[in-house]
Amino acid sequence: MQLATLLIGLIAATALWSGVQALNQQARTSYDRAASVFGGARTATLVGRDGPSFPQSLFVDVRRAGWPVSPLLEGRVQIGGKSLRVLGIDPVTLPVQSAGAPEIGRDGLQAFLTPPFETLVAPETLRDLGLRERDRPDIAGGLQLPPLRAQSQLLPGVLVVDIGIAQQVLNQPGQISRLLIGETKQRRASLDSIVGDRLRLVEPSSESDLERLTDSFHLNLTAFGLLSFVVGLFIVNSAIGLAFEQRLPMLRTMRACGVSARLLNGVLVFELVTIALVAGLVGLVCGYLIAAFLLPDVAASLRGLYGAQIPGQLTLQPQWWIAGIAISVGGALAAATTSLVKAARLPLLATAQPYAWQVAQQRLLRFQGLASLAVFAFAAAASWFGDSLAAGFAVLAAIMLGAALALPVVLGFVLKTGERVASRPLTSWFFADARLQLSGLSLALMALLLALAVNVGVGTMVSGFSKTFTGWLDGRLAAEIYLNAKDDPQAVAIAAWLTQHRKVDAILPSARTDVQIGGWPVEILGFADHATYRDRWPLLEQRAETWDRLRAGDAALISEQLSRRLKLGIGDRITVPTPSGAWSLEIVAIYADYGNPKGQLGVATDALLRHFPETPRTRLGLRVAPDRAPALVAEIQRTFGLDGRSVADQATVKAESLRIFNRTFAVTSALNAFTLGVAGVALLTSLLTLSHSRLPQLAPLGAIGITRRKLAVIELLKTMAVALITALLALPLGLLVAWCLIVVVNVKAFGWRLPFYVFPSQLIALLGVAMLAACLAALLPIVRLLRMQPAELVKVFANER
Amino acid sequence: MLTVAHLAKSYRSADVPVAVLRGVDLAVQAGESVALTGESGSGKSTLLHLIAGLDGADSGRITLGDVDITALDDPGRAALRRDRLGLVFQQFNLIPSLSVADNLAFQARIAGRHDPLWHDELVDRLGLGDLLKRYPEQLSGGQQQRVAIGRALAIKPTLLLADEPTGNLDEATADEVMHLARDLVARSGCGLLMVTHSARLAATLDRRVHLSSGRVS
Ligand SMILES: Nc1ncnc2c1ncn2[C@@H]1O[C@H](COP(=O)(O)OP(=O)(O)O)[C@@H](O)[C@H]1O
Ligand SMILES: [Mg+2]
């Protein structure tokens, strides 16, 4: 039995931990792929000073001057309604150290460079598109791509072709987006002397934008993995402790026979490590399954939130296996330290019974109480002085650890009070006995407390989020129709057509452009001067006449996360780099921009276009009676040949946004459920282990004349009672956790803060689930008690032991 | 008062039935004390457990006063134990989570016949006055058995069943505990059936029966 408990604990701990690690690793590997593929952030590049591309002749000049550069053209094409990134490369000049570049062997090179040419594509993308190798997909303009060939190192969503082909399919003859710079020992002539100021050098960065943006997401996952791991270790610790107690007599006999303590400990450790190795392996397999199960959701939310492409297939590295085994063995040893220390110090002559558990228990409880106070003090200090995400997690961890330590003290106090107040002998025995059992159950109950608290915390946060988010979306998506024309002339044509036919109540021209401020990617959003925004844009803080100031062109709205990141408030000034120099804006309002990893500034559309003249003027918001929107969307699509992603009505956009956010939290909820399940198993195993030593405690009551059925009911009630107290304690703790998540962790991780709501129905439902879990866990030992032959129960009293 | 007639019981060990009791006949009168002796494994504990209704017999009859124990169902036997029987075993008599005072009064109170005067007398005679606040673990073996006897007698049982109550005690302590038990049994006027190995202790009781080969002689 102990062995089974031990295995379950270790397997659960390893599985949850390594599952989460596998997910993180998978995502990181793909960021790496993204960063290194053909001159992502990992390679130094030359880019045009102004505009997204520059003429090919510059490449020839630079190359002639001795720079080991290779040209690259980037753009997007549509295949079957999906937008894909096209990279045109020149494999002959491609720098060798451009890691992650697909190997194009000599034969491959031949096929890649000569008709009919080739399009390299990741196998996942091939599957996504429903195409096979050798197919020639159609793209806009009546063109066809060269035959597809799958290449596994490629990033999903990317098509790689020869640069000549790319210039054709993207309709950019003679143009280049970037020059990748290889390494060379020769001194390079200065850039200015070759091309003047038409090219700009971009140094490689060690951390890609994606990595920085997704950091917090992965930190969250890691924190969850860690929590599950700790819950699993609770089980391991209790299993080892009980197994050890039961073996005490044997150990003592062996010591008495002259076996040295060191040898004995060595044997115990060896045994434990063997078990941990086996459990670690099984746990890794389970972890793999968990990761494979969660990967689609993780991939979807990373794609939705950050545009990161994660392949849907798990690939694992050897480090993962080694780390998983190590964590299993390490965890088992850590959980066993108390028992091993006890074994080493084992006095040879001890009283036959653990003397005076009451006294020992009191001392332990006092110690735990003090320790929990210390941990709470630490939590308070960390929340007061700490200012980082790590500090936020430290506060969370300390609160939970403190609460776990305090749990037996509180339970002991409640039960003691109950015992004192009870007048009927059975009732008072009920409380006294529950208190006696506490020492054996407390670890499992702590696990239950933590799992429940985290469930309450995360549940409250997620529900609060969706509640806030839907309201916020309503304000944010104020226009009924969103339209993105192919180019500026088409936008003008559409606007004219709409005005001429009086199709809409208002046209809100908008624009957006990307800049970098303080090292962070920032979107600048143009607002038309219209009541729509005044009435509905979700401002958190504002100064008087916000919108009039905005119209004047020297003021900006700032998103909450950008204002936190740059520590800017209302009245401060922010400087935006523009092609024509710095642009200083006064901040007049702060608005909520949930879920956006980038910063955002809102300015008047006119002002934006003045400072960034290159910005496409293709974005229009349309105000129209909501019931007429779908028909108008269809009409615009038909008339101007736009697809569903260029024109969409508000309802569609809203549904899409909600879907993305729901998937984001699907992972958290799944992990949540796992943790609760593990806690339930912990409770079950503890009860089963206890039920063996319970017989001598229950037998006297049977002899005194209490029926077994009554005993069974009392046993059930007892477990339910302690579980109920634990669950009731978990509720406020969970709300505290939620508060911590919302006010500390979320703000640090994502840059935005949610209003704090409590959802009573959710709490009650969770309470019900917890009680059901406790009931199920208690049932098995009780059924065993009920079905036990009377002779077996009575055996306790037979003299021979 | 207690009559056991043609009682038979066998256990299945490795699926082969092993007959332990093969027709036991025995009677204990009110106020009488009987010693039950026999070799280890002869079935003494089994017989006591059957009389206490802790287990069911294969055949035969056990009656206590006018009640046929063998005909009762599980709750009926539990109620009979609670109200009319005192049981003392060699070990595991006491409820570990309750204090001495609560242990003493426990059976009497759930039987609804707690008699404070009798309770005080028991505490006094058994010399437990200083130990009432302690827990069973904090007592010596002799002290524990004194509490067990007190607990069993607190309900003023019709019959006191004791299975080697002094088996774990040294001779002097055993004598002291037995002396007390005999006195109190005489005071309360109940019958006593006690299993013992010791011929010396057996000799101090009214009568002695021997169990061998599944029968009483
Ligand atoms: N629950 C049981 N299952 C199987 N055999 C049992 C059980 N209880 C007792 N026995 C067997 O019945 C016999 C009598 O046991 P017991 O009544 O305890 O003897 P005594 O008390 O006289 O030493 C022994 O051989 C013992 O092994
Ligand atoms: Mg016996």
Short mmCIF file of C-alpha atoms in Angstrom, two decimals, chain A residues 283-536:
data_model
loop_
_atom_site.label_atom_id
_atom_site.label_comp_id
_atom_site.label_asym_id
_atom_site.label_seq_id
_atom_site.Cartn_x
_atom_site.Cartn_y
_atom_site.Cartn_z
CA GLY A 283 5.89 9.97 -14.59
CA LEU A 284 7.73 11.17 -17.67
CA VAL A 285 5.51 9.10 -19.90
CA CYS A 286 2.44 10.54 -18.16
CA GLY A 287 3.97 14.01 -18.39
CA TYR A 288 4.41 13.50 -22.09
CA LEU A 289 0.76 12.53 -22.40
CA ILE A 290 -0.35 15.56 -20.38
CA ALA A 291 1.77 17.86 -22.51
CA ALA A 292 0.47 16.31 -25.70
CA PHE A 293 -3.06 16.75 -24.39
CA LEU A 294 -2.54 20.42 -23.50
CA LEU A 295 -0.33 21.42 -26.42
CA PRO A 296 -3.12 22.35 -28.84
CA ASP A 297 -4.58 24.80 -26.31
CA VAL A 298 -1.21 26.24 -25.38
CA ALA A 299 -0.31 26.61 -29.05
CA ALA A 300 -3.65 28.23 -29.79
CA SER A 301 -3.38 30.75 -26.98
CA LEU A 302 0.22 31.60 -27.84
CA ARG A 303 -0.85 32.11 -31.43
CA GLY A 304 -3.86 34.17 -30.44
CA LEU A 305 -2.05 36.29 -27.90
CA TYR A 306 1.36 36.77 -29.41
CA GLY A 307 1.15 35.46 -32.95
CA ALA A 308 3.72 32.82 -32.03
CA GLN A 309 3.60 29.72 -34.20
CA ILE A 310 4.07 26.52 -32.21
CA PRO A 311 4.07 23.21 -34.06
CA GLY A 312 1.33 20.86 -32.91
CA GLN A 313 3.71 17.96 -32.56
CA LEU A 314 5.72 17.43 -29.38
CA THR A 315 9.42 16.98 -29.88
CA LEU A 316 11.43 16.30 -26.78
CA GLN A 317 15.07 16.71 -26.06
CA PRO A 318 17.25 14.37 -24.01
CA GLN A 319 17.70 17.06 -21.32
CA TRP A 320 13.99 16.82 -20.64
CA TRP A 321 14.22 13.13 -19.83
CA ILE A 322 17.28 13.59 -17.66
CA ALA A 323 15.74 16.54 -15.82
CA GLY A 324 12.53 14.58 -15.24
CA ILE A 325 14.37 11.63 -13.69
CA ALA A 326 16.51 13.97 -11.62
CA ILE A 327 13.50 15.82 -10.28
CA SER A 328 11.82 12.55 -9.35
CA VAL A 329 14.87 11.26 -7.45
CA GLY A 330 15.59 14.65 -5.92
CA GLY A 331 11.98 15.09 -4.87
CA ALA A 332 11.83 11.64 -3.30
CA LEU A 333 15.02 12.27 -1.34
CA ALA A 334 13.85 15.70 -0.23
CA ALA A 335 10.54 14.26 0.90
CA ALA A 336 12.38 11.51 2.75
CA THR A 337 14.90 13.67 4.64
CA THR A 338 12.87 13.86 7.85
CA SER A 339 12.40 10.11 7.91
CA LEU A 340 16.03 9.41 7.08
CA VAL A 341 17.27 11.75 9.79
CA LYS A 342 15.00 9.96 12.22
CA ALA A 343 16.36 6.61 11.10
CA ALA A 344 19.92 7.78 11.61
CA ARG A 345 19.21 9.05 15.10
CA LEU A 346 17.04 6.11 16.03
CA PRO A 347 17.60 5.30 19.69
CA LEU A 348 18.18 1.61 20.24
CA LEU A 349 15.92 1.29 23.21
CA ALA A 350 12.74 3.15 22.67
CA THR A 351 9.44 2.67 24.39
CA ALA A 352 7.32 0.23 22.47
CA GLN A 353 4.74 2.86 21.68
CA PRO A 354 5.31 6.36 20.39
CA TYR A 355 5.12 7.87 23.83
CA ALA A 356 2.56 10.52 24.48
CA TRP A 357 1.51 11.62 21.04
CA GLN A 358 -0.54 14.30 22.67
CA VAL A 359 2.58 15.99 23.98
CA ALA A 360 4.58 15.43 20.81
CA GLN A 361 1.67 16.64 18.72
CA GLN A 362 1.30 19.78 20.79
CA ARG A 363 4.96 20.57 20.33
CA LEU A 364 4.77 19.97 16.58
CA LEU A 365 1.68 22.14 16.27
CA ARG A 366 3.31 24.95 18.19
CA PHE A 367 6.33 24.74 15.90
CA GLN A 368 4.15 24.75 12.79
CA GLY A 369 2.17 27.70 14.08
CA LEU A 370 5.34 29.72 14.64
CA ALA A 371 6.75 28.70 11.28
CA SER A 372 3.55 29.76 9.54
CA LEU A 373 3.64 33.12 11.29
CA ALA A 374 7.20 33.59 10.10
CA VAL A 375 6.24 32.71 6.54
CA PHE A 376 3.27 35.09 6.63
CA ALA A 377 5.58 37.83 7.85
CA PHE A 378 7.84 37.08 4.92
CA ALA A 379 4.86 37.31 2.55
CA ALA A 380 3.92 40.68 3.97
CA ALA A 381 7.48 41.92 3.63
CA ALA A 382 7.77 40.63 0.07
CA SER A 383 4.53 42.30 -0.98
CA TRP A 384 5.59 45.53 0.68
CA PHE A 385 9.14 45.77 -0.67
CA GLY A 386 9.05 43.55 -3.75
CA ASP A 387 8.37 45.08 -7.12
CA SER A 388 8.98 42.32 -9.63
CA LEU A 389 7.06 39.39 -11.01
CA ALA A 390 9.33 37.06 -9.04
CA ALA A 391 8.43 38.94 -5.86
CA GLY A 392 4.77 38.51 -6.76
CA PHE A 393 5.18 34.79 -7.04
CA ALA A 394 7.20 34.77 -3.83
CA VAL A 395 4.29 36.44 -2.04
CA LEU A 396 1.91 33.87 -3.47
CA ALA A 397 4.15 30.98 -2.51
CA ALA A 398 4.65 32.34 1.00
CA ILE A 399 0.93 32.87 1.55
CA MET A 400 0.18 29.33 0.49
CA LEU A 401 3.02 27.78 2.47
CA GLY A 402 2.03 29.76 5.55
CA ALA A 403 -1.58 28.72 5.20
CA ALA A 404 -0.59 25.08 4.73
CA LEU A 405 1.50 25.19 7.89
CA ALA A 406 -1.25 26.91 9.81
CA LEU A 407 -3.88 24.41 8.72
CA PRO A 408 -3.20 21.66 11.32
CA VAL A 409 -3.07 24.28 14.06
CA VAL A 410 -6.43 25.71 13.05
CA LEU A 411 -8.00 22.29 12.56
CA GLY A 412 -6.64 21.14 15.92
CA PHE A 413 -8.11 24.20 17.58
CA VAL A 414 -11.53 23.78 15.94
CA LEU A 415 -11.71 20.08 16.84
CA LYS A 416 -10.58 20.70 20.40
CA THR A 417 -13.28 23.32 20.78
CA GLY A 418 -15.79 20.88 19.37
CA GLU A 419 -14.65 18.24 21.84
CA ARG A 420 -15.04 20.65 24.72
CA VAL A 421 -18.48 21.81 23.66
CA ALA A 422 -19.81 18.33 22.86
CA SER A 423 -21.90 16.80 25.62
CA ARG A 424 -22.74 13.37 24.20
CA PRO A 425 -19.94 10.84 24.60
CA LEU A 426 -20.00 9.74 20.96
CA THR A 427 -19.83 13.33 19.75
CA SER A 428 -16.94 14.14 21.97
CA TRP A 429 -15.20 10.95 20.82
CA PHE A 430 -15.91 12.05 17.25
CA PHE A 431 -13.93 15.25 17.76
CA ALA A 432 -11.21 13.67 19.89
CA ASP A 433 -10.64 10.93 17.36
CA ALA A 434 -10.62 13.33 14.43
CA ARG A 435 -7.91 15.22 16.27
CA LEU A 436 -5.93 12.03 16.77
CA GLN A 437 -6.17 11.26 13.06
CA LEU A 438 -5.07 14.74 12.17
CA SER A 439 -1.37 14.01 12.35
CA GLY A 440 -1.77 11.31 9.73
CA LEU A 441 -4.06 13.31 7.51
CA SER A 442 -2.61 16.77 7.79
CA LEU A 443 -0.29 16.50 4.80
CA ALA A 444 -3.10 15.32 2.56
CA LEU A 445 -5.34 18.06 3.93
CA MET A 446 -2.65 20.64 3.25
CA ALA A 447 -2.52 19.40 -0.33
CA LEU A 448 -6.29 19.71 -0.51
CA LEU A 449 -6.15 23.21 0.94
CA LEU A 450 -3.56 24.34 -1.58
CA ALA A 451 -5.28 22.74 -4.55
CA LEU A 452 -8.61 24.25 -3.57
CA ALA A 453 -7.15 27.66 -2.86
CA VAL A 454 -5.42 27.73 -6.23
CA ASN A 455 -8.63 26.62 -7.90
CA VAL A 456 -10.59 29.36 -6.17
CA GLY A 457 -7.87 31.89 -6.94
CA VAL A 458 -7.48 31.09 -10.58
CA GLY A 459 -11.21 30.53 -11.07
CA THR A 460 -11.98 33.93 -9.57
CA MET A 461 -9.36 35.56 -11.72
CA VAL A 462 -10.51 33.89 -14.92
CA SER A 463 -14.19 34.63 -14.29
CA GLY A 464 -13.35 38.18 -13.32
CA PHE A 465 -11.39 38.43 -16.48
CA SER A 466 -14.13 37.24 -18.80
CA LYS A 467 -16.63 39.48 -17.03
CA THR A 468 -14.39 42.51 -17.44
CA PHE A 469 -13.29 41.50 -20.88
CA THR A 470 -16.74 41.29 -22.44
CA GLY A 471 -17.69 44.70 -21.10
CA TRP A 472 -14.41 46.10 -22.26
CA LEU A 473 -14.80 44.61 -25.75
CA ASP A 474 -18.15 46.36 -26.07
CA GLY A 475 -16.50 49.71 -25.51
CA ARG A 476 -13.47 48.88 -27.51
CA LEU A 477 -15.24 47.57 -30.61
CA ALA A 478 -17.44 50.59 -31.01
CA ALA A 479 -17.85 50.57 -34.77
CA GLU A 480 -20.19 48.02 -36.28
CA ILE A 481 -17.94 47.15 -39.21
CA TYR A 482 -14.16 46.99 -39.49
CA LEU A 483 -12.61 47.29 -42.89
CA ASN A 484 -9.03 47.06 -44.14
CA ALA A 485 -8.75 47.93 -47.83
CA LYS A 486 -6.10 46.46 -50.13
CA ASP A 487 -4.47 49.85 -50.67
CA ASP A 488 -5.05 53.56 -50.24
CA PRO A 489 -6.86 54.13 -53.56
CA GLN A 490 -9.28 51.31 -52.77
CA ALA A 491 -9.94 52.81 -49.33
CA VAL A 492 -10.74 56.14 -50.93
CA ALA A 493 -12.99 54.40 -53.44
CA ILE A 494 -14.85 52.50 -50.74
CA ALA A 495 -15.35 55.65 -48.68
CA ALA A 496 -16.68 57.49 -51.71
CA TRP A 497 -19.01 54.64 -52.58
CA LEU A 498 -20.33 54.48 -49.03
CA THR A 499 -20.94 58.22 -48.88
CA GLN A 500 -22.52 58.32 -52.30
CA HIS A 501 -24.97 55.56 -51.52
CA ARG A 502 -25.55 56.78 -47.94
CA LYS A 503 -24.88 53.32 -46.65
CA VAL A 504 -23.49 54.29 -43.27
CA ASP A 505 -24.02 56.80 -40.46
CA ALA A 506 -20.34 57.59 -40.18
CA ILE A 507 -16.96 56.61 -41.54
CA LEU A 508 -14.15 56.57 -39.01
CA PRO A 509 -10.80 56.58 -40.79
CA SER A 510 -8.17 54.96 -38.63
CA ALA A 511 -4.52 54.06 -39.01
CA ARG A 512 -1.91 52.21 -37.10
CA THR A 513 1.84 52.06 -37.17
CA ASP A 514 4.51 50.34 -35.09
CA VAL A 515 7.42 51.99 -33.32
CA GLN A 516 9.83 51.15 -30.53
CA ILE A 517 9.78 53.22 -27.35
CA GLY A 518 12.17 52.42 -24.53
CA GLY A 519 12.99 49.07 -26.11
CA TRP A 520 9.34 47.95 -26.23
CA PRO A 521 7.22 47.47 -29.32
CA VAL A 522 4.46 50.06 -29.32
CA GLU A 523 1.50 50.41 -31.68
CA ILE A 524 0.29 53.88 -32.46
CA LEU A 525 -3.39 54.04 -33.15
CA GLY A 526 -5.15 56.84 -34.98
CA PHE A 527 -8.60 57.98 -33.75
CA ALA A 528 -11.06 59.79 -35.95
CA ASP A 529 -12.69 62.72 -34.21
CA HIS A 530 -16.09 61.24 -33.55
CA ALA A 531 -18.55 60.80 -30.69
CA THR A 532 -18.26 57.03 -31.00
CA TYR A 533 -14.92 57.09 -29.21
CA ARG A 534 -15.86 59.80 -26.76
CA ASP A 535 -18.83 57.76 -25.63
CA ARG A 536 -17.40 54.32 -25.50
#
